[in-house]
């Protein structure tokens, strides 16, 4: 973050195995120059993630994806509190390590996905598939955008995200006898926009794309191949 404030880009002026998102994320924290404020910011991310989980569970209860219990508010509150407690109890939770931010963006993606599915369920029940249909695609695009931001912060979550996506798509196929093609395309469009936004600064320097590709893809893969353990 401090390197970015000094005008230095990762992979160009120095090397770090992380993706540029981490540099952007820590730039405001470096500007504040306070570990205490950094911890408060990470705690605010945890609070936001907790609220998003609660809203996502509420969306699921509104749709046909999750059975509504007798006391939905208890389940919603419990899920929110559990997310907050786990976020704080995980290693590095109190000190604001990267998974704190990644988890919040995953919660944001979960919220957009459940919002989209709730709208589709409501439209199906009322037979109104017209003007408001764009909100469904837009929500799935935002879900894809948020998921890719989360992965760019913590790349090791890419495989759980892929498995989760495959599971959700298979459950949709079992229930509706069709692949959710439009949702998948919208999600991938969001991912593509996310990747572009992450590497935008590299478009304005000589050989920027080549530098970004080598730093974010080739160099980490070479390191993994030489350090298989």
XYZ file of C-alpha atoms in Angstrom:
229
model
C 0.000 0.000 0.000
C 2.761 2.463 0.864
C 4.526 1.579 -2.401
C 1.414 2.524 -4.363
C 1.202 5.860 -2.538
C 4.768 6.497 -3.707
C 3.755 5.750 -7.300
C 5.230 2.245 -7.439
C 3.267 -0.595 -9.013
C 3.638 -4.209 -8.005
C 5.563 -6.295 -10.622
C 6.929 -3.065 -12.166
C 8.930 -1.408 -9.382
C 9.029 -4.346 -6.967
C 7.797 -7.930 -6.817
C 5.349 -9.632 -4.496
C 3.478 -12.897 -5.166
C 0.136 -11.230 -4.357
C -2.179 -9.746 -6.961
C -2.539 -5.954 -7.406
C -5.854 -5.933 -5.518
C -3.958 -6.283 -2.244
C -1.897 -3.194 -3.039
C -5.038 -1.177 -3.788
C -6.702 -2.506 -0.645
C -3.871 -1.519 1.666
C -3.177 1.903 0.116
C -5.797 3.743 2.251
C -4.519 1.904 5.330
C -0.943 2.954 4.525
C -2.176 6.529 4.141
C -3.661 6.432 7.659
C -0.379 5.061 9.087
C -2.095 3.439 12.055
C -2.254 -0.246 12.969
C -5.182 0.491 15.294
C -7.186 2.088 12.495
C -6.289 -0.847 10.243
C -7.788 -3.230 12.784
C -10.915 -1.103 13.069
C -11.263 -1.071 9.280
C -10.942 -4.856 9.138
C -13.521 -5.133 11.912
C -15.838 -2.883 9.879
C -15.395 -5.324 6.969
C -16.409 -8.145 9.323
C -19.506 -6.213 10.403
C -20.425 -5.556 6.765
C -19.928 -9.237 5.905
C -22.059 -10.252 8.854
C -24.892 -7.985 7.711
C -24.611 -9.281 4.142
C -24.846 -12.886 5.324
C -27.997 -12.031 7.258
C -29.555 -10.331 4.225
C -28.550 -13.273 2.020
C -30.231 -15.789 4.319
C -33.311 -13.561 4.309
C -33.272 -13.617 0.497
C -33.038 -17.402 0.523
C -36.103 -17.622 2.747
C -37.985 -15.424 0.255
C -37.116 -17.778 -2.597
C -37.658 -21.515 -3.036
C -33.982 -22.272 -2.435
C -34.274 -22.665 1.339
C -37.178 -23.759 3.500
C -38.435 -21.003 5.759
C -38.274 -21.981 9.453
C -40.821 -21.046 12.079
C -38.553 -18.324 13.430
C -36.617 -16.923 10.435
C -35.261 -13.932 12.352
C -33.485 -16.274 14.767
C -31.793 -18.082 11.865
C -30.849 -14.795 10.186
C -29.413 -13.324 13.369
C -27.619 -16.569 14.209
C -25.972 -16.753 10.775
C -24.827 -13.143 11.025
C -23.363 -13.607 14.498
C -21.666 -16.863 13.486
C -19.973 -15.156 10.529
C -18.750 -12.334 12.769
C -17.442 -14.679 15.451
C -15.667 -16.950 12.977
C -14.146 -13.940 11.214
C -12.695 -12.759 14.494
C -11.633 -16.184 15.732
C -9.784 -17.253 12.580
C -6.022 -16.832 12.676
C -5.271 -13.197 11.903
C -8.895 -12.137 12.293
C -8.156 -9.571 14.973
C -5.119 -8.223 13.145
C -6.940 -7.802 9.837
C -5.218 -10.296 7.571
C -6.228 -10.741 3.938
C -8.891 -13.395 4.476
C -10.889 -10.803 6.460
C -11.364 -8.743 3.312
C -11.741 -11.729 1.004
C -14.530 -13.206 3.126
C -16.451 -9.944 3.047
C -16.345 -9.819 -0.754
C -17.523 -13.437 -0.838
C -20.426 -12.458 1.428
C -21.175 -9.602 -0.980
C -21.195 -12.045 -3.899
C -23.498 -14.350 -1.921
C -25.879 -11.451 -1.316
C -26.068 -10.492 -5.007
C -26.579 -14.125 -6.039
C -29.416 -14.673 -3.556
C -30.961 -11.331 -4.512
C -30.981 -12.373 -8.173
C -32.551 -15.741 -7.426
C -35.178 -14.161 -5.173
C -36.199 -11.767 -7.940
C -36.447 -14.635 -10.422
C -38.584 -16.680 -8.028
C -40.921 -13.741 -7.383
C -41.248 -13.040 -11.110
C -42.012 -16.697 -11.805
C -44.780 -16.682 -9.200
C -46.330 -13.476 -10.532
C -45.582 -14.186 -14.229
C -43.843 -10.812 -14.715
C -40.679 -11.352 -16.783
C -40.317 -8.035 -18.541
C -38.777 -4.727 -17.606
C -37.225 -5.664 -14.265
C -35.417 -8.694 -15.719
C -32.242 -6.640 -16.189
C -31.848 -6.492 -12.413
C -31.452 -10.277 -12.370
C -28.563 -10.182 -14.859
C -27.000 -7.131 -13.228
C -27.085 -8.795 -9.808
C -25.380 -11.913 -11.168
C -22.744 -9.710 -12.834
C -22.078 -8.014 -9.501
C -21.836 -11.456 -7.899
C -19.180 -12.421 -10.441
C -17.348 -9.136 -9.921
C -17.296 -9.551 -6.133
C -16.233 -13.202 -6.336
C -13.247 -12.375 -8.534
C -12.221 -9.553 -6.213
C -12.314 -12.030 -3.315
C -10.228 -14.540 -5.289
C -7.722 -11.862 -6.273
C -7.217 -11.101 -2.580
C -6.924 -14.769 -1.580
C -6.238 -16.905 -4.718
C -6.324 -20.149 -2.705
C -10.136 -19.899 -2.500
C -10.539 -20.309 -6.267
C -11.094 -24.076 -6.080
C -13.769 -23.920 -3.327
C -15.491 -21.200 -5.361
C -15.443 -23.343 -8.519
C -16.768 -26.379 -6.646
C -19.503 -24.267 -5.030
C -20.502 -22.849 -8.419
C -20.631 -26.321 -9.946
C -22.747 -27.581 -7.041
C -25.223 -24.678 -7.317
C -25.496 -25.135 -11.095
C -26.093 -28.881 -10.695
C -28.793 -28.293 -8.068
C -30.446 -25.805 -10.426
C -30.311 -28.381 -13.224
C -31.840 -31.079 -11.011
C -34.680 -28.781 -9.971
C -35.445 -26.990 -13.256
C -34.025 -29.518 -15.780
C -31.883 -26.840 -17.430
C -28.502 -25.156 -16.978
C -28.752 -21.564 -15.652
C -27.025 -20.270 -18.782
C -28.032 -16.611 -18.493
C -26.922 -16.420 -14.876
C -23.578 -18.074 -15.722
C -22.940 -15.688 -18.621
C -23.789 -12.664 -16.461
C -21.518 -13.999 -13.701
C -18.620 -14.476 -16.136
C -19.124 -10.980 -17.547
C -18.786 -9.620 -14.012
C -15.585 -11.651 -13.552
C -14.175 -10.281 -16.805
C -14.920 -6.676 -15.814
C -13.339 -7.350 -12.437
C -10.113 -8.639 -13.999
C -9.920 -5.627 -16.291
C -10.421 -3.201 -13.397
C -7.671 -4.884 -11.365
C -5.078 -4.497 -14.126
C -6.177 -1.106 -15.525
C -2.995 0.745 -14.367
C -0.851 -1.683 -16.390
C -2.575 -0.646 -19.598
C -0.864 2.746 -19.406
C 2.749 1.546 -19.187
C 5.033 -0.016 -21.783
C 4.634 -3.793 -21.982
C 2.178 -3.507 -19.107
C 0.147 -6.545 -20.087
C 3.247 -8.701 -20.410
C 4.555 -7.503 -17.035
C 1.208 -8.115 -15.324
C 0.903 -11.588 -16.879
C 4.384 -12.603 -15.807
C 4.022 -11.207 -12.288
C 0.535 -12.519 -11.542
C 0.538 -15.841 -13.437
C 3.915 -17.061 -14.688
C 6.109 -16.206 -11.687
C 3.780 -17.795 -9.063
C 3.415 -20.922 -11.223
C 7.190 -21.194 -11.567
C 7.534 -20.847 -7.799
C 4.914 -23.582 -7.229
C 6.675 -25.911 -9.686
C 10.020 -25.414 -7.965
C 8.489 -25.717 -4.474
C 5.916 -28.536 -4.784
C 5.584 -28.941 -1.017
